[in-house]
């Protein structure tokens, strides 16, 4: 059996017995029909960087086939500031490989990320998702290699101190207080949100995220009766398009789970002076025929040196 399928936490992968990259429309329909799914969600990032959601009740098989095939119209001017109201018709079409069972929905719901198309059925050239798709395709065409990436997603969990009785013994006596700015890889009871992080990781993995590991990070302090604890979830290298999808879904899951627990979450790079900031570090590698091209005989390869030089040359546009 394909090693990617064994112990895979994504319920669609387990049921369909194929990797998510091979999901088809018929696979999605079969999973929905045989697993009591009653709703479908289309999800897509807008200009503000947040995921938007369009909900569908499954009326019948014909309707399900229609939305999976044709997608649905949305108002582009309400999603992106650069689209004018007079030409705002866009269509969102689901990408089947991104399908996952919504861990938060009370009604059994299947969610999928979507791509944007214009009224003529062409990909929306200005959408971030299509820009990345074109870049990956051009890189492969010119070099014959695949560009892979992975993210380190750092964030702070913020909670009122009195809300932590579940996690700490006698919080009013200041037992097991964390050491300021010494939270790196800390365990409970000094770290208060390890259970929250591992639950986030489980949901992200079920949604298809390829996680490397998670841990508490350096930042750990109290301010005005609030506890601020920094955590990190790091991913495995995958195709750059999949890496972007994973980060988008991961942030959505972390925020939703925090809301259910009554916590606040911030991915902001800096929230106060003198305390550790959060970074979104992106690692990358170049692959060919399943082999990493970044090293040769234990040192940086010529391919890696060219890639580094290119990124330095294009840094202003990359970081715009």
mmCIF file of C-alpha atoms in Angstrom:
data_model
loop_
_atom_site.group_PDB
_atom_site.id
_atom_site.type_symbol
_atom_site.label_atom_id
_atom_site.label_comp_id
_atom_site.label_asym_id
_atom_site.label_seq_id
_atom_site.Cartn_x
_atom_site.Cartn_y
_atom_site.Cartn_z
ATOM 1 C CA UNK A 1 0.000 0.000 0.000
ATOM 2 C CA UNK A 2 1.094 3.580 -0.683
ATOM 3 C CA UNK A 3 2.924 4.795 2.454
ATOM 4 C CA UNK A 4 1.109 8.117 2.147
ATOM 5 C CA UNK A 5 -2.174 6.336 2.896
ATOM 6 C CA UNK A 6 -1.115 4.339 5.973
ATOM 7 C CA UNK A 7 -2.119 6.170 9.183
ATOM 8 C CA UNK A 8 -3.154 9.278 7.208
ATOM 9 C CA UNK A 9 -5.452 11.358 9.505
ATOM 10 C CA UNK A 10 -7.411 12.877 6.600
ATOM 11 C CA UNK A 11 -10.702 10.972 6.631
ATOM 12 C CA UNK A 12 -11.200 11.345 2.860
ATOM 13 C CA UNK A 13 -7.780 9.826 2.162
ATOM 14 C CA UNK A 14 -8.608 6.879 4.432
ATOM 15 C CA UNK A 15 -12.062 6.343 2.911
ATOM 16 C CA UNK A 16 -11.128 6.796 -0.752
ATOM 17 C CA UNK A 17 -7.806 4.967 -0.355
ATOM 18 C CA UNK A 18 -5.927 7.440 -2.538
ATOM 19 C CA UNK A 19 -3.780 10.536 -1.892
ATOM 20 C CA UNK A 20 -5.617 13.852 -1.914
ATOM 21 C CA UNK A 21 -3.753 14.970 -5.054
ATOM 22 C CA UNK A 22 -5.719 12.304 -6.958
ATOM 23 C CA UNK A 23 -9.205 13.248 -5.703
ATOM 24 C CA UNK A 24 -11.783 13.592 -8.492
ATOM 25 C CA UNK A 25 -15.312 14.969 -8.600
ATOM 26 C CA UNK A 26 -16.679 11.438 -8.525
ATOM 27 C CA UNK A 27 -14.585 10.707 -5.418
ATOM 28 C CA UNK A 28 -16.036 13.746 -3.650
ATOM 29 C CA UNK A 29 -19.595 12.787 -4.611
ATOM 30 C CA UNK A 30 -19.079 9.220 -3.417
ATOM 31 C CA UNK A 31 -17.682 10.344 -0.069
ATOM 32 C CA UNK A 32 -20.582 12.768 0.434
ATOM 33 C CA UNK A 33 -23.218 10.190 -0.451
ATOM 34 C CA UNK A 34 -21.775 7.376 1.661
ATOM 35 C CA UNK A 35 -20.880 9.402 4.757
ATOM 36 C CA UNK A 36 -24.041 11.384 5.435
ATOM 37 C CA UNK A 37 -22.610 14.759 4.440
ATOM 38 C CA UNK A 38 -25.415 17.333 4.366
ATOM 39 C CA UNK A 39 -23.578 20.553 3.501
ATOM 40 C CA UNK A 40 -20.667 21.705 1.326
ATOM 41 C CA UNK A 41 -18.541 24.777 2.030
ATOM 42 C CA UNK A 42 -16.544 26.669 -0.596
ATOM 43 C CA UNK A 43 -13.693 28.615 1.027
ATOM 44 C CA UNK A 44 -11.391 31.214 -0.545
ATOM 45 C CA UNK A 45 -9.085 34.007 0.665
ATOM 46 C CA UNK A 46 -10.006 37.596 -0.113
ATOM 47 C CA UNK A 47 -7.926 40.755 -0.256
ATOM 48 C CA UNK A 48 -7.859 41.022 3.543
ATOM 49 C CA UNK A 49 -6.071 37.654 3.796
ATOM 50 C CA UNK A 50 -8.953 35.975 5.621
ATOM 51 C CA UNK A 51 -10.887 32.945 4.394
ATOM 52 C CA UNK A 52 -14.439 33.567 3.180
ATOM 53 C CA UNK A 53 -17.080 30.838 3.152
ATOM 54 C CA UNK A 54 -20.039 30.035 0.918
ATOM 55 C CA UNK A 55 -22.412 27.371 2.309
ATOM 56 C CA UNK A 56 -24.443 24.921 0.214
ATOM 57 C CA UNK A 57 -27.209 22.612 1.410
ATOM 58 C CA UNK A 58 -27.160 19.432 -0.657
ATOM 59 C CA UNK A 59 -30.640 19.368 -2.195
ATOM 60 C CA UNK A 60 -30.145 16.411 -4.506
ATOM 61 C CA UNK A 61 -27.513 14.609 -6.563
ATOM 62 C CA UNK A 62 -27.985 16.831 -9.623
ATOM 63 C CA UNK A 63 -27.482 20.004 -7.578
ATOM 64 C CA UNK A 64 -24.366 18.571 -5.933
ATOM 65 C CA UNK A 65 -22.915 17.707 -9.337
ATOM 66 C CA UNK A 66 -23.703 21.203 -10.616
ATOM 67 C CA UNK A 67 -21.906 23.092 -7.837
ATOM 68 C CA UNK A 68 -18.892 20.780 -7.937
ATOM 69 C CA UNK A 69 -18.666 21.221 -11.727
ATOM 70 C CA UNK A 70 -19.538 24.872 -12.236
ATOM 71 C CA UNK A 71 -18.851 26.441 -8.843
ATOM 72 C CA UNK A 72 -20.802 29.587 -7.978
ATOM 73 C CA UNK A 73 -20.817 33.302 -8.761
ATOM 74 C CA UNK A 74 -19.495 35.760 -6.158
ATOM 75 C CA UNK A 75 -19.127 39.539 -6.011
ATOM 76 C CA UNK A 76 -15.463 40.221 -6.670
ATOM 77 C CA UNK A 77 -15.681 43.911 -5.696
ATOM 78 C CA UNK A 78 -16.616 42.865 -2.155
ATOM 79 C CA UNK A 79 -13.632 40.510 -1.978
ATOM 80 C CA UNK A 80 -10.811 42.474 -3.606
ATOM 81 C CA UNK A 81 -10.196 46.258 -3.543
ATOM 82 C CA UNK A 82 -8.780 46.225 -7.082
ATOM 83 C CA UNK A 83 -11.998 44.887 -8.685
ATOM 84 C CA UNK A 84 -14.568 47.494 -9.674
ATOM 85 C CA UNK A 85 -18.290 47.007 -9.070
ATOM 86 C CA UNK A 86 -19.094 47.303 -12.781
ATOM 87 C CA UNK A 87 -17.069 44.194 -13.622
ATOM 88 C CA UNK A 88 -17.253 42.296 -10.384
ATOM 89 C CA UNK A 89 -18.657 38.922 -11.439
ATOM 90 C CA UNK A 90 -16.287 36.151 -10.376
ATOM 91 C CA UNK A 91 -16.742 32.416 -10.038
ATOM 92 C CA UNK A 92 -15.288 30.174 -7.345
ATOM 93 C CA UNK A 93 -14.473 26.625 -8.465
ATOM 94 C CA UNK A 94 -13.497 24.002 -5.850
ATOM 95 C CA UNK A 95 -10.093 22.319 -5.884
ATOM 96 C CA UNK A 96 -10.955 18.729 -4.975
ATOM 97 C CA UNK A 97 -7.505 17.922 -3.551
ATOM 98 C CA UNK A 98 -8.183 20.375 -0.696
ATOM 99 C CA UNK A 99 -11.383 18.667 0.512
ATOM 100 C CA UNK A 100 -11.689 17.980 4.248
ATOM 101 C CA UNK A 101 -14.367 17.247 6.825
ATOM 102 C CA UNK A 102 -15.118 20.436 8.773
ATOM 103 C CA UNK A 103 -14.122 19.723 12.407
ATOM 104 C CA UNK A 104 -16.292 22.542 13.769
ATOM 105 C CA UNK A 105 -19.595 22.063 11.939
ATOM 106 C CA UNK A 106 -22.500 20.519 13.875
ATOM 107 C CA UNK A 107 -24.077 19.486 10.566
ATOM 108 C CA UNK A 108 -21.764 17.052 8.699
ATOM 109 C CA UNK A 109 -19.980 19.377 6.274
ATOM 110 C CA UNK A 110 -17.326 18.948 3.598
ATOM 111 C CA UNK A 111 -15.159 21.995 2.907
ATOM 112 C CA UNK A 112 -12.921 22.778 -0.061
ATOM 113 C CA UNK A 113 -10.680 25.650 -1.077
ATOM 114 C CA UNK A 114 -11.546 27.317 -4.367
ATOM 115 C CA UNK A 115 -9.874 29.069 -7.282
ATOM 116 C CA UNK A 116 -11.208 32.301 -8.814
ATOM 117 C CA UNK A 117 -12.357 32.545 -12.435
ATOM 118 C CA UNK A 118 -13.710 35.505 -14.400
ATOM 119 C CA UNK A 119 -17.037 35.650 -16.240
ATOM 120 C CA UNK A 120 -15.394 34.190 -19.370
ATOM 121 C CA UNK A 121 -14.313 31.069 -17.521
ATOM 122 C CA UNK A 122 -10.647 32.060 -17.388
ATOM 123 C CA UNK A 123 -8.524 32.049 -14.200
ATOM 124 C CA UNK A 124 -8.505 35.436 -12.469
ATOM 125 C CA UNK A 125 -5.016 36.680 -13.363
ATOM 126 C CA UNK A 126 -4.770 38.971 -10.340
ATOM 127 C CA UNK A 127 -5.727 36.429 -7.675
ATOM 128 C CA UNK A 128 -2.862 35.457 -5.314
ATOM 129 C CA UNK A 129 -3.616 31.756 -5.755
ATOM 130 C CA UNK A 130 -3.292 31.964 -9.549
ATOM 131 C CA UNK A 131 -0.139 34.094 -9.314
ATOM 132 C CA UNK A 132 1.516 31.360 -7.248
ATOM 133 C CA UNK A 133 0.216 28.684 -9.636
ATOM 134 C CA UNK A 134 1.746 30.481 -12.626
ATOM 135 C CA UNK A 135 5.054 30.932 -10.816
ATOM 136 C CA UNK A 136 5.292 27.237 -9.889
ATOM 137 C CA UNK A 137 4.340 26.177 -13.408
ATOM 138 C CA UNK A 138 6.903 28.521 -14.990
ATOM 139 C CA UNK A 139 9.623 27.335 -12.596
ATOM 140 C CA UNK A 140 8.956 23.708 -13.512
ATOM 141 C CA UNK A 141 8.812 24.454 -17.255
ATOM 142 C CA UNK A 142 12.102 26.362 -17.296
ATOM 143 C CA UNK A 143 14.123 24.247 -14.860
ATOM 144 C CA UNK A 144 12.437 20.832 -14.961
ATOM 145 C CA UNK A 145 12.372 20.976 -11.167
ATOM 146 C CA UNK A 146 9.690 21.395 -8.506
ATOM 147 C CA UNK A 147 9.712 24.279 -6.031
ATOM 148 C CA UNK A 148 8.699 23.138 -2.551
ATOM 149 C CA UNK A 149 8.109 25.139 0.611
ATOM 150 C CA UNK A 150 7.098 24.805 4.239
ATOM 151 C CA UNK A 151 6.027 27.309 6.850
ATOM 152 C CA UNK A 152 6.767 27.850 10.525
ATOM 153 C CA UNK A 153 3.531 29.256 11.881
ATOM 154 C CA UNK A 154 4.169 31.196 15.113
ATOM 155 C CA UNK A 155 1.354 32.766 17.124
ATOM 156 C CA UNK A 156 0.448 33.994 20.590
ATOM 157 C CA UNK A 157 -2.433 32.572 22.612
ATOM 158 C CA UNK A 158 -3.911 35.294 24.824
ATOM 159 C CA UNK A 159 -6.163 34.599 27.794
ATOM 160 C CA UNK A 160 -7.249 36.152 31.039
ATOM 161 C CA UNK A 161 -5.387 34.615 33.946
ATOM 162 C CA UNK A 162 -8.520 33.575 35.816
ATOM 163 C CA UNK A 163 -9.651 31.499 32.825
ATOM 164 C CA UNK A 164 -6.830 28.993 33.319
ATOM 165 C CA UNK A 165 -8.078 27.002 36.312
ATOM 166 C CA UNK A 166 -8.450 23.983 34.049
ATOM 167 C CA UNK A 167 -4.757 24.084 33.248
ATOM 168 C CA UNK A 168 -3.103 25.161 36.509
ATOM 169 C CA UNK A 169 -3.427 24.237 40.168
ATOM 170 C CA UNK A 170 -4.431 27.198 42.338
ATOM 171 C CA UNK A 171 -3.711 29.997 39.840
ATOM 172 C CA UNK A 172 -4.159 32.680 42.514
ATOM 173 C CA UNK A 173 -1.084 31.367 44.345
ATOM 174 C CA UNK A 174 1.043 31.787 41.211
ATOM 175 C CA UNK A 175 2.058 28.132 41.189
ATOM 176 C CA UNK A 176 3.955 26.897 38.122
ATOM 177 C CA UNK A 177 4.339 30.345 36.611
ATOM 178 C CA UNK A 178 6.247 30.402 33.342
ATOM 179 C CA UNK A 179 9.600 32.181 33.222
ATOM 180 C CA UNK A 180 9.440 35.388 31.237
ATOM 181 C CA UNK A 181 10.846 34.930 27.700
ATOM 182 C CA UNK A 182 11.936 31.365 28.516
ATOM 183 C CA UNK A 183 9.054 29.403 27.009
ATOM 184 C CA UNK A 184 11.028 27.534 24.338
ATOM 185 C CA UNK A 185 9.824 23.882 24.246
ATOM 186 C CA UNK A 186 8.301 24.293 27.722
ATOM 187 C CA UNK A 187 6.016 21.554 29.034
ATOM 188 C CA UNK A 188 2.896 21.723 31.190
ATOM 189 C CA UNK A 189 2.179 22.900 33.828
ATOM 190 C CA UNK A 190 4.527 25.823 33.063
ATOM 191 C CA UNK A 191 3.212 26.026 29.507
ATOM 192 C CA UNK A 192 -0.543 26.540 29.708
ATOM 193 C CA UNK A 193 -1.670 25.955 26.105
ATOM 194 C CA UNK A 194 0.034 22.729 25.047
ATOM 195 C CA UNK A 195 -3.297 20.875 24.962
ATOM 196 C CA UNK A 196 -4.798 23.646 22.851
ATOM 197 C CA UNK A 197 -1.894 23.463 20.389
ATOM 198 C CA UNK A 198 -2.053 19.671 20.033
ATOM 199 C CA UNK A 199 -5.791 19.840 19.377
ATOM 200 C CA UNK A 200 -5.108 22.433 16.676
ATOM 201 C CA UNK A 201 -2.484 20.117 15.183
ATOM 202 C CA UNK A 202 -4.900 17.181 15.132
ATOM 203 C CA UNK A 203 -7.549 19.229 13.290
ATOM 204 C CA UNK A 204 -5.000 20.638 10.823
ATOM 205 C CA UNK A 205 -3.748 17.115 10.052
ATOM 206 C CA UNK A 206 -7.318 15.911 9.520
ATOM 207 C CA UNK A 207 -7.731 18.781 7.034
ATOM 208 C CA UNK A 208 -4.718 17.559 5.054
ATOM 209 C CA UNK A 209 -1.939 19.604 6.664
ATOM 210 C CA UNK A 210 1.463 17.876 6.605
ATOM 211 C CA UNK A 211 2.817 18.794 10.044
ATOM 212 C CA UNK A 212 6.415 18.282 11.133
ATOM 213 C CA UNK A 213 5.966 19.176 14.815
ATOM 214 C CA UNK A 214 4.613 21.711 17.291
ATOM 215 C CA UNK A 215 6.003 23.258 20.469
ATOM 216 C CA UNK A 216 5.810 26.244 22.789
ATOM 217 C CA UNK A 217 8.037 29.152 21.783
ATOM 218 C CA UNK A 218 10.199 31.716 23.580
ATOM 219 C CA UNK A 219 7.543 34.383 24.126
ATOM 220 C CA UNK A 220 5.801 33.960 27.477
ATOM 221 C CA UNK A 221 4.675 36.874 29.635
ATOM 222 C CA UNK A 222 1.798 38.457 31.537
ATOM 223 C CA UNK A 223 0.508 41.976 30.961
ATOM 224 C CA UNK A 224 -2.469 43.723 32.577
ATOM 225 C CA UNK A 225 -3.889 40.468 33.936
ATOM 226 C CA UNK A 226 -3.544 38.664 30.592
ATOM 227 C CA UNK A 227 -1.325 35.683 29.803
ATOM 228 C CA UNK A 228 0.514 35.747 26.477
ATOM 229 C CA UNK A 229 2.013 32.426 25.387
ATOM 230 C CA UNK A 230 3.802 31.932 22.089
ATOM 231 C CA UNK A 231 3.488 28.645 20.194
ATOM 232 C CA UNK A 232 4.662 27.269 16.882
ATOM 233 C CA UNK A 233 3.403 24.677 14.428
ATOM 234 C CA UNK A 234 5.901 23.723 11.727
ATOM 235 C CA UNK A 235 5.028 21.959 8.489
ATOM 236 C CA UNK A 236 6.790 19.526 6.184
ATOM 237 C CA UNK A 237 8.006 20.636 2.728
ATOM 238 C CA UNK A 238 5.431 20.137 -0.019
ATOM 239 C CA UNK A 239 4.648 21.714 -3.383
ATOM 240 C CA UNK A 240 4.561 25.490 -2.856
ATOM 241 C CA UNK A 241 0.869 25.712 -3.792
ATOM 242 C CA UNK A 242 -0.036 23.061 -1.225
ATOM 243 C CA UNK A 243 2.156 24.817 1.369
ATOM 244 C CA UNK A 244 0.153 28.027 0.915
ATOM 245 C CA UNK A 245 -3.157 26.134 1.203
ATOM 246 C CA UNK A 246 -1.981 24.429 4.411
ATOM 247 C CA UNK A 247 -1.037 27.704 6.079
ATOM 248 C CA UNK A 248 -4.372 29.281 5.167
ATOM 249 C CA UNK A 249 -6.378 26.369 6.577
ATOM 250 C CA UNK A 250 -4.133 26.142 9.670
ATOM 251 C CA UNK A 251 -4.719 29.789 10.617
ATOM 252 C CA UNK A 252 -8.469 29.319 10.116
ATOM 253 C CA UNK A 253 -8.471 26.253 12.384
ATOM 254 C CA UNK A 254 -6.371 27.902 15.116
ATOM 255 C CA UNK A 255 -8.665 30.941 15.194
ATOM 256 C CA UNK A 256 -11.841 28.840 15.261
ATOM 257 C CA UNK A 257 -10.607 26.611 18.066
ATOM 258 C CA UNK A 258 -9.424 29.626 20.057
ATOM 259 C CA UNK A 259 -12.882 31.176 19.691
ATOM 260 C CA UNK A 260 -14.476 28.025 21.091
ATOM 261 C CA UNK A 261 -12.138 28.119 24.106
ATOM 262 C CA UNK A 262 -12.610 31.839 24.694
ATOM 263 C CA UNK A 263 -8.990 32.679 23.808
ATOM 264 C CA UNK A 264 -7.633 35.328 21.501
ATOM 265 C CA UNK A 265 -4.987 34.602 18.857
ATOM 266 C CA UNK A 266 -2.537 36.866 17.090
ATOM 267 C CA UNK A 267 -0.087 36.090 14.287
ATOM 268 C CA UNK A 268 1.214 39.681 14.411
ATOM 269 C CA UNK A 269 5.002 39.966 14.051
ATOM 270 C CA UNK A 270 5.292 42.195 17.133
ATOM 271 C CA UNK A 271 2.769 42.909 19.877
ATOM 272 C CA UNK A 272 4.858 44.733 22.489
ATOM 273 C CA UNK A 273 8.414 45.926 23.027
ATOM 274 C CA UNK A 274 10.953 43.742 24.795
ATOM 275 C CA UNK A 275 9.117 40.486 24.088
ATOM 276 C CA UNK A 276 9.665 37.877 21.377
ATOM 277 C CA UNK A 277 7.888 38.568 18.110
ATOM 278 C CA UNK A 278 6.244 35.968 15.876
ATOM 279 C CA UNK A 279 7.639 35.121 12.471
ATOM 280 C CA UNK A 280 6.160 33.325 9.494
ATOM 281 C CA UNK A 281 9.367 31.659 8.372
ATOM 282 C CA UNK A 282 9.220 30.042 4.947
ATOM 283 C CA UNK A 283 11.744 27.302 4.161
ATOM 284 C CA UNK A 284 12.188 26.117 0.611
ATOM 285 C CA UNK A 285 13.858 23.433 -1.421
ATOM 286 C CA UNK A 286 14.143 22.463 -5.068
ATOM 287 C CA UNK A 287 13.396 18.876 -6.068
ATOM 288 C CA UNK A 288 14.013 16.784 -9.163
ATOM 289 C CA UNK A 289 13.012 13.140 -9.562
ATOM 290 C CA UNK A 290 12.399 12.962 -5.812
ATOM 291 C CA UNK A 291 15.890 14.208 -4.959
ATOM 292 C CA UNK A 292 16.756 17.420 -3.091
ATOM 293 C CA UNK A 293 18.854 19.641 -5.377
ATOM 294 C CA UNK A 294 20.020 22.070 -2.678
ATOM 295 C CA UNK A 295 23.089 20.070 -1.589
ATOM 296 C CA UNK A 296 25.887 18.325 -3.430
ATOM 297 C CA UNK A 297 28.542 16.384 -1.557
ATOM 298 C CA UNK A 298 27.503 18.048 1.694
ATOM 299 C CA UNK A 299 27.732 21.680 0.540
ATOM 300 C CA UNK A 300 25.411 24.121 -1.216
ATOM 301 C CA UNK A 301 24.920 23.050 -4.828
ATOM 302 C CA UNK A 302 25.192 25.333 -7.838
ATOM 303 C CA UNK A 303 21.404 25.136 -8.124
ATOM 304 C CA UNK A 304 21.036 26.376 -4.539
ATOM 305 C CA UNK A 305 23.519 29.213 -5.069
ATOM 306 C CA UNK A 306 21.663 30.366 -8.193
ATOM 307 C CA UNK A 307 18.358 30.254 -6.300
ATOM 308 C CA UNK A 308 19.785 32.292 -3.404
ATOM 309 C CA UNK A 309 21.277 34.859 -5.793
ATOM 310 C CA UNK A 310 17.957 35.136 -7.615
ATOM 311 C CA UNK A 311 16.031 35.700 -4.392
ATOM 312 C CA UNK A 312 18.493 38.399 -3.310
ATOM 313 C CA UNK A 313 18.141 40.108 -6.680
ATOM 314 C CA UNK A 314 14.334 39.971 -6.536
ATOM 315 C CA UNK A 315 13.986 40.652 -2.792
ATOM 316 C CA UNK A 316 12.159 44.004 -3.272
ATOM 317 C CA UNK A 317 9.340 42.385 -5.268
ATOM 318 C CA UNK A 318 9.262 39.157 -3.236
ATOM 319 C CA UNK A 319 8.817 41.089 0.020
ATOM 320 C CA UNK A 320 6.504 43.792 -1.416
#
